[in-house]
Coordinates of C-alpha atoms and ligand atoms in Angstrom, one line a residue:
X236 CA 0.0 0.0 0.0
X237 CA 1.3 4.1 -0.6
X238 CA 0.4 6.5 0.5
X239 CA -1.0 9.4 -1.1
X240 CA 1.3 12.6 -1.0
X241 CA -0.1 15.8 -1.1
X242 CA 0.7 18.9 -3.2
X243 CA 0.1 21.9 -1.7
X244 CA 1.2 24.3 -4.2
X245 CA 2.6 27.8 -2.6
X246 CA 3.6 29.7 -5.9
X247 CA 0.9 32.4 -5.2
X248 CA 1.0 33.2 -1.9
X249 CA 5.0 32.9 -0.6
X250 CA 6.0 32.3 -4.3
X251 CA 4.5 36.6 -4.6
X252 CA 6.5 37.1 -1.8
X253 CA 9.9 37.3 -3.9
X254 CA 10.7 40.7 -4.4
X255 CA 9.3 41.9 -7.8
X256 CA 7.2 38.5 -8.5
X257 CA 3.8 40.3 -7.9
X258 CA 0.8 39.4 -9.6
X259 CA -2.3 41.0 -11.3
X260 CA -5.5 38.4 -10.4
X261 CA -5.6 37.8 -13.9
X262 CA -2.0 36.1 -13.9
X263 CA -3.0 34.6 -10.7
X264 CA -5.8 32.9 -12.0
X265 CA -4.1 31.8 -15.4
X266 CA -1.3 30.2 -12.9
X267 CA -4.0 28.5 -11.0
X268 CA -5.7 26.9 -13.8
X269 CA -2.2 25.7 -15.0
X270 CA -1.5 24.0 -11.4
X271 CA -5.1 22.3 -11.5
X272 CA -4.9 21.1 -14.7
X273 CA -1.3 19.4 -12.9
X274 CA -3.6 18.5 -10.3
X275 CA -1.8 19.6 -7.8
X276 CA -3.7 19.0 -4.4
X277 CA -4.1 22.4 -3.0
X278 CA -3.5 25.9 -4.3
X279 CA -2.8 28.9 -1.8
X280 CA -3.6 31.3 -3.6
X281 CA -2.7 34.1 -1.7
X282 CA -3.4 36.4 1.8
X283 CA -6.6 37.8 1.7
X284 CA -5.9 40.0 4.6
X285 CA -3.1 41.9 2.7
X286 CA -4.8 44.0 0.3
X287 CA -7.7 44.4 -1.5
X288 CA -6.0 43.4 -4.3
X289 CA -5.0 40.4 -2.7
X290 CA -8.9 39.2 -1.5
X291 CA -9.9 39.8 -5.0
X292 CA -7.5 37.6 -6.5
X293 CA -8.0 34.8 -3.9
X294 CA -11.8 35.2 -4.6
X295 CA -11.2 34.7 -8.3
X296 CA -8.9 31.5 -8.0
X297 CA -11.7 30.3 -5.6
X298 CA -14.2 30.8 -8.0
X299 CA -13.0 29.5 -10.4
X300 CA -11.2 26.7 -9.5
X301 CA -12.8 23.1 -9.5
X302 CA -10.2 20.3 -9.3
X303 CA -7.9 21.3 -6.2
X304 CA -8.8 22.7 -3.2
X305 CA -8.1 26.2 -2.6
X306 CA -6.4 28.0 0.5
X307 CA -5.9 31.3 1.9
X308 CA -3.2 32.3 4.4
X309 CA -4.5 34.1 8.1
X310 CA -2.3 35.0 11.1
X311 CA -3.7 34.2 14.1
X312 CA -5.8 36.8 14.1
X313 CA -9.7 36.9 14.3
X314 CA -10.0 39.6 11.6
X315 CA -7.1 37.7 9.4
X316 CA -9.5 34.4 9.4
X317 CA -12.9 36.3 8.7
X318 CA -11.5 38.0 5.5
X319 CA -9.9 34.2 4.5
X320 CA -12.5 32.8 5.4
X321 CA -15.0 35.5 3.2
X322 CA -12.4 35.2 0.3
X323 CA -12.9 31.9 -0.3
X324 CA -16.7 31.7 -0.1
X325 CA -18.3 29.7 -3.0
X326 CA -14.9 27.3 -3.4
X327 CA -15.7 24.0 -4.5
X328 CA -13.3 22.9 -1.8
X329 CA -11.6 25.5 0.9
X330 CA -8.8 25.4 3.7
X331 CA -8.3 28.3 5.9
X332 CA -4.1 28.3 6.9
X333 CA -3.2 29.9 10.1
X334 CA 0.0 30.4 11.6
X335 CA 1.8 32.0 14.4
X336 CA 5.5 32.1 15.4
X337 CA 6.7 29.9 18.1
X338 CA 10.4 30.2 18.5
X339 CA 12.0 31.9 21.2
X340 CA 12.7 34.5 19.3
X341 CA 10.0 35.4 17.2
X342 CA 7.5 35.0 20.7
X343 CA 10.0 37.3 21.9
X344 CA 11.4 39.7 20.2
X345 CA 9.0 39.7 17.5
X346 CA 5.5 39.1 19.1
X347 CA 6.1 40.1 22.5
X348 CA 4.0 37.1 23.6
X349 CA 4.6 34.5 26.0
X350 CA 4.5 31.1 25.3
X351 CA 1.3 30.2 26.9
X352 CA -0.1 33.6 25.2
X353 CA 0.9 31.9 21.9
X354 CA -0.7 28.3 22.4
X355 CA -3.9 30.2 23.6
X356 CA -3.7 32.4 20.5
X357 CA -3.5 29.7 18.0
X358 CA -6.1 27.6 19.9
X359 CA -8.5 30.6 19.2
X360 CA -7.2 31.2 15.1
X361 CA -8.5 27.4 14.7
X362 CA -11.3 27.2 16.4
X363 CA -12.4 30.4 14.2
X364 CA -11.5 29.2 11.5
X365 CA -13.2 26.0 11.7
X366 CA -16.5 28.0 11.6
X367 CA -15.7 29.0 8.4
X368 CA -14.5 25.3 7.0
X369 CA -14.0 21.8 8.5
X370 CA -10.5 22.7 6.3
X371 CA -7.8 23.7 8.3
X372 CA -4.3 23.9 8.0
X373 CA -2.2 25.2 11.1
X374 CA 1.2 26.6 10.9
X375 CA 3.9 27.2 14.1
X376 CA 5.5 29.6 12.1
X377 CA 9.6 29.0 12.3
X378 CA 9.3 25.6 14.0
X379 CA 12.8 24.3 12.3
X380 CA 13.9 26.8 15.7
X381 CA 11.3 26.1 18.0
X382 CA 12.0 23.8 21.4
X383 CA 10.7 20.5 20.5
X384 CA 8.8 20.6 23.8
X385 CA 6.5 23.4 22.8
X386 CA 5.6 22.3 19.6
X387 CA 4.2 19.5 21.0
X388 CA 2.6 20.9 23.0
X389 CA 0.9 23.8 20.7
X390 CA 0.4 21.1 17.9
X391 CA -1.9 18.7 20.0
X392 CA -4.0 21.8 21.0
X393 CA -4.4 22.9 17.8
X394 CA -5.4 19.3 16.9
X395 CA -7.7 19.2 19.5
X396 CA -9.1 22.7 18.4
X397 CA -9.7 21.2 15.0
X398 CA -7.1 21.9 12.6
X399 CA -6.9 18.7 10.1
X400 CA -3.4 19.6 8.8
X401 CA -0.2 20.5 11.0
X402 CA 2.4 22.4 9.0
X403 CA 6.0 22.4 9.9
X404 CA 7.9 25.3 8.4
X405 CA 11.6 25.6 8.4
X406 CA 11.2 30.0 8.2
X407 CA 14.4 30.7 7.7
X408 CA 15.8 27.6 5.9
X409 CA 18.1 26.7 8.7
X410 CA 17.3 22.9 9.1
X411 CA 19.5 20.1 7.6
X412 CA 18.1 16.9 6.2
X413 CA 18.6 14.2 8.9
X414 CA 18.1 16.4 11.9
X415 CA 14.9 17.7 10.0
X416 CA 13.8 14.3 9.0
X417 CA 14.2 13.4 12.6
X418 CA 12.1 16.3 14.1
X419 CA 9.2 15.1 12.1
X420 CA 9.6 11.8 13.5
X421 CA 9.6 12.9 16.9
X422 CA 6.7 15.3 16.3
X423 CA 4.4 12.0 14.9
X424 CA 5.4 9.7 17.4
X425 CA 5.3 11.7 20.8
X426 CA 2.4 13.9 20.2
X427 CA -0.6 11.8 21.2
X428 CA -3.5 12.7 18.6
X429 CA -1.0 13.1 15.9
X430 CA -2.9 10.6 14.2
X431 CA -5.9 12.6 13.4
X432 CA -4.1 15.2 11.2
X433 CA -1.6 15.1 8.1
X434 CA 1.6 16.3 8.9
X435 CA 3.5 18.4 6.4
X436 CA 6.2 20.8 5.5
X437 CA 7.1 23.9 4.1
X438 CA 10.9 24.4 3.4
X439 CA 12.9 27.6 2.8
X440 CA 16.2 27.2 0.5
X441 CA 18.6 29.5 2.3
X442 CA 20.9 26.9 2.4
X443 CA 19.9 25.3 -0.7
X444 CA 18.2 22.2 1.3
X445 CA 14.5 23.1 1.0
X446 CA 14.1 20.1 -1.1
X447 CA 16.3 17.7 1.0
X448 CA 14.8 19.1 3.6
X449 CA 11.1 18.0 2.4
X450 CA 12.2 14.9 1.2
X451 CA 13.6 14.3 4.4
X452 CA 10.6 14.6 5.9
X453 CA 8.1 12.9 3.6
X454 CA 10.8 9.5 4.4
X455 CA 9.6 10.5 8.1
X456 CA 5.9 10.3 7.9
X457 CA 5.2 13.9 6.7
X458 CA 2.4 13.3 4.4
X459 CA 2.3 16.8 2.8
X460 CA 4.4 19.6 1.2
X461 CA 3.9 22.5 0.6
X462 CA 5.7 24.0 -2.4
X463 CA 6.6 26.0 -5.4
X464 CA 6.7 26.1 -9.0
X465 CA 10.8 26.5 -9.9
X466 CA 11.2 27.2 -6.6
X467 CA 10.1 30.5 -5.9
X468 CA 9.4 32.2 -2.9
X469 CA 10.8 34.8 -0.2
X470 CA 14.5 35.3 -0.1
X471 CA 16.3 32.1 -1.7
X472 CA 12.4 30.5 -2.1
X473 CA 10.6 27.4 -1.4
X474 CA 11.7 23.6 -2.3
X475 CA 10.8 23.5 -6.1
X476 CA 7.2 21.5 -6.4
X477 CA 9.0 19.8 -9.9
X478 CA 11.9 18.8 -7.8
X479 CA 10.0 17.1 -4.8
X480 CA 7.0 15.8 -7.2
X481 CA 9.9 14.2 -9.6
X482 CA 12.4 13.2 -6.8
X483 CA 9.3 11.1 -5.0
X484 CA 8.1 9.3 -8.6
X485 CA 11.9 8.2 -9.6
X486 CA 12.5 6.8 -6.5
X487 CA 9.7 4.9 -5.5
X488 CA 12.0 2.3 -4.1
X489 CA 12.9 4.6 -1.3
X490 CA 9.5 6.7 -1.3
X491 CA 6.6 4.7 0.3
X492 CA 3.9 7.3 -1.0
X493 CA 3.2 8.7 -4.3
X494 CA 1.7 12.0 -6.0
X495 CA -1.5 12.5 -8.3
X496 CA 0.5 15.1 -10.2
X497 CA 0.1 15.2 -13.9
X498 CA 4.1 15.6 -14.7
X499 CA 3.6 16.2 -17.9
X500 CA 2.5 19.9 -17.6
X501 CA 5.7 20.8 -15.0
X502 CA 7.5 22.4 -17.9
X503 CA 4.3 24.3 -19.6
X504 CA 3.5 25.4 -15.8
X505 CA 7.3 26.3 -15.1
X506 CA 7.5 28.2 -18.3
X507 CA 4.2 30.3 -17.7
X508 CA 5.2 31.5 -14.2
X509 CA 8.6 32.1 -14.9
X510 CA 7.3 34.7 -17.9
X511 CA 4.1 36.3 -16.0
X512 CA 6.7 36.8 -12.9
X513 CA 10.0 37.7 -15.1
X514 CA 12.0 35.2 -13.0
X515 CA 14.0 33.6 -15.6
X516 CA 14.8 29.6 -14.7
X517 CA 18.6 29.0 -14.5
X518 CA 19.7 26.8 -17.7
X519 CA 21.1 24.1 -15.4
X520 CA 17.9 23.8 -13.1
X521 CA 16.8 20.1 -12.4
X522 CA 13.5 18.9 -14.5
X523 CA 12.9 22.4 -15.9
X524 CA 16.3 24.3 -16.9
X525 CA 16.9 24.4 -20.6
X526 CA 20.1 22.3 -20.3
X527 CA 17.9 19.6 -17.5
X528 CA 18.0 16.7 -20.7
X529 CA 21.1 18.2 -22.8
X530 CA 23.8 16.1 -23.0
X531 CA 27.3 17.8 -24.1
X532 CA 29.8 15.2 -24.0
X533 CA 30.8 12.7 -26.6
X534 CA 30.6 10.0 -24.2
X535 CA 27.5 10.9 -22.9
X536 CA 25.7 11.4 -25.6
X537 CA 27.3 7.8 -27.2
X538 CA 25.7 6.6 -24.2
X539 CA 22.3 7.8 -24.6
X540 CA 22.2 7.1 -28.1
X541 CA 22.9 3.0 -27.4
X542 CA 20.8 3.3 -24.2
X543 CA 19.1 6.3 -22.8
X544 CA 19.1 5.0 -19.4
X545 CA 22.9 5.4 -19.5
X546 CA 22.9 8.7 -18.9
X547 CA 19.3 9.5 -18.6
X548 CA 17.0 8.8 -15.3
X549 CA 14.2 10.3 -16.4
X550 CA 12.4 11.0 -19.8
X551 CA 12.5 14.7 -20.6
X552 CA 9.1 14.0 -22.9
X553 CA 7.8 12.4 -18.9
X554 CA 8.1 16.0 -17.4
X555 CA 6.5 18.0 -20.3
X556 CA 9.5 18.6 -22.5
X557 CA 8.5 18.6 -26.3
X558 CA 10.4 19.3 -29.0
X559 CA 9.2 22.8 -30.3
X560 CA 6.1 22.8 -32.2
X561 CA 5.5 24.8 -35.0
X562 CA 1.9 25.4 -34.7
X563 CA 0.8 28.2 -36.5
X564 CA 1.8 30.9 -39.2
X565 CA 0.6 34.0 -41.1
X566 CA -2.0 32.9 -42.4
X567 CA -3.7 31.0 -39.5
X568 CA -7.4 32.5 -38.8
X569 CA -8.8 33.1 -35.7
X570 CA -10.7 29.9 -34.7
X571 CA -7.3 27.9 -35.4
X572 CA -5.8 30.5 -33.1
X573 CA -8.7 30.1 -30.3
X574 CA -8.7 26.1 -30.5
X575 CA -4.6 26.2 -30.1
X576 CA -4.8 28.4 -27.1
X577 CA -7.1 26.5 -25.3
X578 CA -5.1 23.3 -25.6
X579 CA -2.3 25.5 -24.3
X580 CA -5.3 25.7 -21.1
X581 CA -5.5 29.6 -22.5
X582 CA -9.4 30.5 -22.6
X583 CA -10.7 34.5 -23.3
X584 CA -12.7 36.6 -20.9
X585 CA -14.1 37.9 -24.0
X586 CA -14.1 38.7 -27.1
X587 CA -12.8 41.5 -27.0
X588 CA -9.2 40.0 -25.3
X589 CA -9.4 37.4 -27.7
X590 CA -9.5 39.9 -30.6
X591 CA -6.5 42.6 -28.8
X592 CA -4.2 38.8 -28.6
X593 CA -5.3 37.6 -32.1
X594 CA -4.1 41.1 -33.6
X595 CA -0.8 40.6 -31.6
X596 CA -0.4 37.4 -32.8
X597 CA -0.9 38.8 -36.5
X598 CA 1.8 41.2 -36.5
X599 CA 4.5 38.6 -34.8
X600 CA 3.3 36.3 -37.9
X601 CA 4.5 39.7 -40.6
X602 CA 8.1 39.6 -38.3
X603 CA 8.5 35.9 -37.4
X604 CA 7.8 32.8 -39.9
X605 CA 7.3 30.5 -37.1
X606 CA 5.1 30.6 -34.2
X607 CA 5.7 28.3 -31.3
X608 CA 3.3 27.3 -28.9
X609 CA 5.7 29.7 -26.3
X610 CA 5.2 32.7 -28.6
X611 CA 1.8 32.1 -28.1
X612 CA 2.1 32.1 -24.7
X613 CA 4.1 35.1 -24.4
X614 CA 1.3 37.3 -26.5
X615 CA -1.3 36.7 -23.4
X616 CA 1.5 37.2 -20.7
X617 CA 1.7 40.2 -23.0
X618 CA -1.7 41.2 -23.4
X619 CA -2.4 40.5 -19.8
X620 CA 0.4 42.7 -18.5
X621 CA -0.4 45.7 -20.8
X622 CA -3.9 45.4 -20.2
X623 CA -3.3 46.0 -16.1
X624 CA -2.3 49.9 -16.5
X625 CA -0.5 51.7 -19.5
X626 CA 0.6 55.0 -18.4
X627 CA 3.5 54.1 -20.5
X628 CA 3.2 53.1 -24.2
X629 CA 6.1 53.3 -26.9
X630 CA 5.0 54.8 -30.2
X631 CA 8.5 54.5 -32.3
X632 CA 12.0 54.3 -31.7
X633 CA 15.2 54.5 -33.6
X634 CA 18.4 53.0 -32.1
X635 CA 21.5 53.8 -33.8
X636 CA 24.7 51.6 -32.8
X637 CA 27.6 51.3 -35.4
X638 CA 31.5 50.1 -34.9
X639 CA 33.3 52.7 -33.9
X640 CA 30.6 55.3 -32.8
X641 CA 28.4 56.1 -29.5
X642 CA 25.2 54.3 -29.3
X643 CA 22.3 56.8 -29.9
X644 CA 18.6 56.1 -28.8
X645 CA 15.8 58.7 -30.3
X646 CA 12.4 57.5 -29.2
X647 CA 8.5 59.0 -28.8
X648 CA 6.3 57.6 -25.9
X649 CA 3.5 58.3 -24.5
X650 CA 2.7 59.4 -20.4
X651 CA -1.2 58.8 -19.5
X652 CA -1.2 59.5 -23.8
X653 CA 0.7 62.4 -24.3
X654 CA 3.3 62.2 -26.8
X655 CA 6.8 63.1 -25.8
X656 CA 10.4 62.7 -27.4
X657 CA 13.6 61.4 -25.9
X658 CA 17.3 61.1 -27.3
X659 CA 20.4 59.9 -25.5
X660 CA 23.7 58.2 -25.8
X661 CA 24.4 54.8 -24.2
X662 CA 27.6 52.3 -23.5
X663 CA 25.1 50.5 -25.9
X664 CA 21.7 50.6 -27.5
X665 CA 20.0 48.8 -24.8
X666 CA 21.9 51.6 -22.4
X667 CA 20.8 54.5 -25.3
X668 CA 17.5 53.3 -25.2
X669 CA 16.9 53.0 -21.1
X670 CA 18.6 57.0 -20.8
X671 CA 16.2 57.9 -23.7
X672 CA 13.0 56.6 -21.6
X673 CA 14.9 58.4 -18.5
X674 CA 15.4 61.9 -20.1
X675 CA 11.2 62.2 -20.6
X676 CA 9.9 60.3 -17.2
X677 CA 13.2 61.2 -14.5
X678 CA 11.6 58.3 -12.7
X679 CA 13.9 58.4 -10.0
X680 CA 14.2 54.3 -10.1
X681 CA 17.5 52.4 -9.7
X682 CA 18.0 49.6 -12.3
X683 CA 18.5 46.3 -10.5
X684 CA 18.2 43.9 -12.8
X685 CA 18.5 43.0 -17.0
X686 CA 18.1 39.6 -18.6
X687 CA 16.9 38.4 -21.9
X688 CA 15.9 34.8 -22.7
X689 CA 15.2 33.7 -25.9
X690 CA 11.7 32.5 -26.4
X691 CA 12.2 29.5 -29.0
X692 CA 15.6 28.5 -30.3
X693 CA 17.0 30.2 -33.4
X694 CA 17.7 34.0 -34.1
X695 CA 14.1 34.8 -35.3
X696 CA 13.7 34.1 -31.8
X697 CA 11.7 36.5 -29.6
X698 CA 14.0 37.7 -27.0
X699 CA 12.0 37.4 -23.6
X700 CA 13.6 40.7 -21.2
X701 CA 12.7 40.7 -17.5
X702 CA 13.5 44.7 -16.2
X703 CA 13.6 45.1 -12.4
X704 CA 13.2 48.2 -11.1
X705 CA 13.8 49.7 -7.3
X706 CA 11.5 52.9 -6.4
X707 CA 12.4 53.8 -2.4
X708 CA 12.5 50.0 -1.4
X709 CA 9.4 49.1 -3.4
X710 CA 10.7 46.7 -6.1
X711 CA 9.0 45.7 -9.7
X712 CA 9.6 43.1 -12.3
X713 CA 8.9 44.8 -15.9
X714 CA 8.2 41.9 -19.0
X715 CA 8.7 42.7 -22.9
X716 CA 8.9 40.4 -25.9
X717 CA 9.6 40.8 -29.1
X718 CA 12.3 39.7 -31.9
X719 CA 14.4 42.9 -31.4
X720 CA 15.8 42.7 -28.6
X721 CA 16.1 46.7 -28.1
X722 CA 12.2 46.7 -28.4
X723 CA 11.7 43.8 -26.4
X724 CA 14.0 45.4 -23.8
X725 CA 12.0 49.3 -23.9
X726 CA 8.6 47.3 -23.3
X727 CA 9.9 45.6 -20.4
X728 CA 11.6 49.2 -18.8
X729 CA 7.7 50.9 -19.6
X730 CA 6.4 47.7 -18.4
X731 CA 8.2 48.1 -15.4
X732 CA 7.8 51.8 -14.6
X733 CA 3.5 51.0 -15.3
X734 CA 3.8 48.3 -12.2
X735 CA 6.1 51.1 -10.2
X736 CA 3.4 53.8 -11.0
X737 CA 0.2 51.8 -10.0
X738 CA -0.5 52.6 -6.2
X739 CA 0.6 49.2 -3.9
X740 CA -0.3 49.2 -0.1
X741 CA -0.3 45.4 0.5
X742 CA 0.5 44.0 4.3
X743 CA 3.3 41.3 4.5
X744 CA 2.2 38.3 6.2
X745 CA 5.3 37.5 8.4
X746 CA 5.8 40.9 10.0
Ligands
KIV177 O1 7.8 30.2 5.8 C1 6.8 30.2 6.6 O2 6.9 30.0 7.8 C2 5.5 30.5 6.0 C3 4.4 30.3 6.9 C4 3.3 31.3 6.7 C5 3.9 28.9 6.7 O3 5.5 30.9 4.9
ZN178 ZN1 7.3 30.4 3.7

């Protein structure tokens, strides 16, 4: 007999919390759809109690979501579980998460609570939100540094309060594998009503063990964890959900439980978050870097080709890796276009959308003979980004860089659709380009990140740039495509200044 593990997918609530990975409810939702489709167990989709912005999306995932069950994050906090709690109203399926610190120094220095304060606290948080759903999911926030004593003893509380899952986070990814593996353990077998709640775990990757770390624990009776897609999430992120889903199903000799996950759709689902957030995947990334299946040396490769389990211990085809597939060109018409995107798992809030994408897909057909099923992706990122607020929209530009002489950048944009003109000079045309934006806006933002991916192989590629911009410790993530790069690069910088522009006043769960 195995057991079932659960996914408890994280990317939209601590996967947002990575600086510059925030998301519009529209990209929340497209995400969501991608993870059920995965079937991945449960989806926290975010922390109602942050923002308004925030309920709304939650509400939306809830409401539209079917398959997996959908949670939203509370403190301990009577007003924190109400607004979960009326977030997720109308959910096919619901779990309210509550947590609340209980290491000596976050009671202490952080909360200012003693330790009975705190087991009375969370007590309370469970109870409430057990009124809300028979669904719930308690958290001792920073447990991997919590006294093994008081965890028990807050945990069978909780239990006895109601909560059906007991989380146990490592905050500040300090745990190691065996020691971690070992607390579980002790947590299952000296707790007394451990039995009538799944245990589970939610690992942080500041010393690169998040996924050890889970994996450690799920060989330890942990029968949940909580993850994210390519590992996203606050500081160094969470253990990577293709990582721990892919690690348990290649080594069910060592694993005695098993996933319902769909791996198939990892890479499509890896691929779409890592363009709505701008996080670009590392090429040498297990299961979903661009370099996870390539084999470079003459012996491997001889290897594979007589045998592929040489060198090879899973398929890449297993995890969603498909050779390119040219699926549409110039003169495609609309309805091929519609039926393409929804077996991508795209679908239109109206006709109107579908129209604004179909046009964009049009005039990348005039500039690019092949369309892959990525560039299709990357015209709704595209759509869905510009639609959110475009104080900033490029009209033309002209970039001038030639052997020998300065880079020059003239350019007209509008700001909130007045036209204005900028010229500068740049180390390059990129540079040009960014000074040129700069001379008409003075935005006062520090440039803290460029990259460019390429789209599809070959150079009619689109180049994919991520722009990440710092405003007085607020920080965005900017997107552009396009097959020149210098374009691709000015939409990501306007991009980026739109998202710096629009209003933010979002809470932070953890402090
Ligand atoms: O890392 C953490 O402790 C969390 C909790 C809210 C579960 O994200
Ligand atoms: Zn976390």
């Amino acid at each position: 007999m195995t057991d079932k593990l659960i996914i408890f997918d994280t990317t939209l609530r601590d996967g947002e919390q990575s600086p510059g990975a925030s998301m519009t409810k529209d990209e929340k939702v497209r995400i969501a759809k991608s993870l059920e489709r995965m079937r991945v167990d449960v989806i926290e989709a975010g922390f109602p109690r942050a923002s308004k912005g925030d309920f709304d999306a939650v509400q939306a995932v809830a409401q539209e979501i079917k398959e997996s069950t959908v949670c939203a994050l509370a403190r301990a906090l009577d007003a924190d579980i109400d607004t979960a709690g009326e977030a997720l109203k109308g959910a096919s399926s619901s779990r309210i998460h509550t947590f609340i610190a209980t290491s000596p120094i976050h009671m202490e220095k952080k909360l200012c609570m003693t330790p009975d304060q705190v087991v009375e606290q969370a007590v309370k948080a469970v109870k409430r939100a057990r009124k809300w759903t028979d669904n719930v999911e308690f958290s001792p926030e920073d447990a991997g540094r919590s006294e093994l004593d008081f965890l028990c003893r807050v945990i069978e509380k909780v239990i006895d309060a109601g909560a059906t899952t007991i989380n146990i986070p490592d905050t500040v990814g300090y745990n190691i594998p065996l020691q971690f593996g070992e607390l579980i353990n002790s947590l299952i077998t000296r707790i007394p009503n451990a039995g009538k709640a799944v245990f589970s775990v939610h690992c942080h990757n500041d010393l690169g063990l998040a996924v050890a770390n889970s994996l450690s624990a799920v060989m330890n009776g942990a029968r949940q964890v909580e993850c994210t897609i390519n590992g996203l999430g606050e500081r160094a992120g969470n253990a990577a959900l293709e990582e721990i889903v892919m690690g348990v199903r290649t080594r069910q000799d060592v694993f005695s439980c098993e996933t319902s996950i769909d791996a198939t759709r990892i890479v499509p689902t890896s691929r779409l978050v890592s363009s709505i957030t701008g996080f670009a995947v590392q090429p040498n990334k297990a299961i979903v870097g661009a370099n996870a299946f390539a084999h470079e040396s003459g012996i491997h490769q001889d290897g594979v080709l007589k045998n592929r389990e040489t060198y090879e211990i899973m398929r890449a085809e297993d995890v969603g890796w498909s050779a390119n597939r040219m699926v549409m060109g110039k003169h495609s018409g609309r309805n091929a276009f519609r039926t393409r995107m929804q077996e991508l798992g795209i679908s239109f809030d109206s006709g109107e959308q579908l129209n604004a994408t179909f046009a964009r897909f049009k005039d990348l057909a005039d500039k690019k003979h092949e369309i892959y099923d990525e560039d299709l992706q990357s015209l709704v990122a595209k759509s869905k980004s510009e639609s959110v607020n475009e104080k900033f929209k490029l009209i033309s530009m002209k970039v001038c860089s030639e052997t020998g002489e300065v880079p020059v950048a003239e350019l007209t944009i509008t700001v909130n659709g007045i036209e204005q003109h900028g010229r500068a000079e740049g180390s390059g045309p990129v540079d040009a380009a960014f000074k040129a934006i700069e001379s008409v806006v003075d935005s006062q933002t520090e440039l803290q990140l460029y990259s460019v991916n390429s789209i599809t192989s070959g150079t009619d590629a689109q180049g994919e740039v991520t722009v990440r911009l710092e405003r007085g410790g607020r920080i965005v993530n900017g997107q552009g495509a396009d097959v020149d790069i210098v374009t691709a690069s000015v939409k990501a910088y306007l991009n980026a200044l739109d998202r710096i522009s629009a209003p933010e006043e979002r809470a932070h769960p953890q402090v």
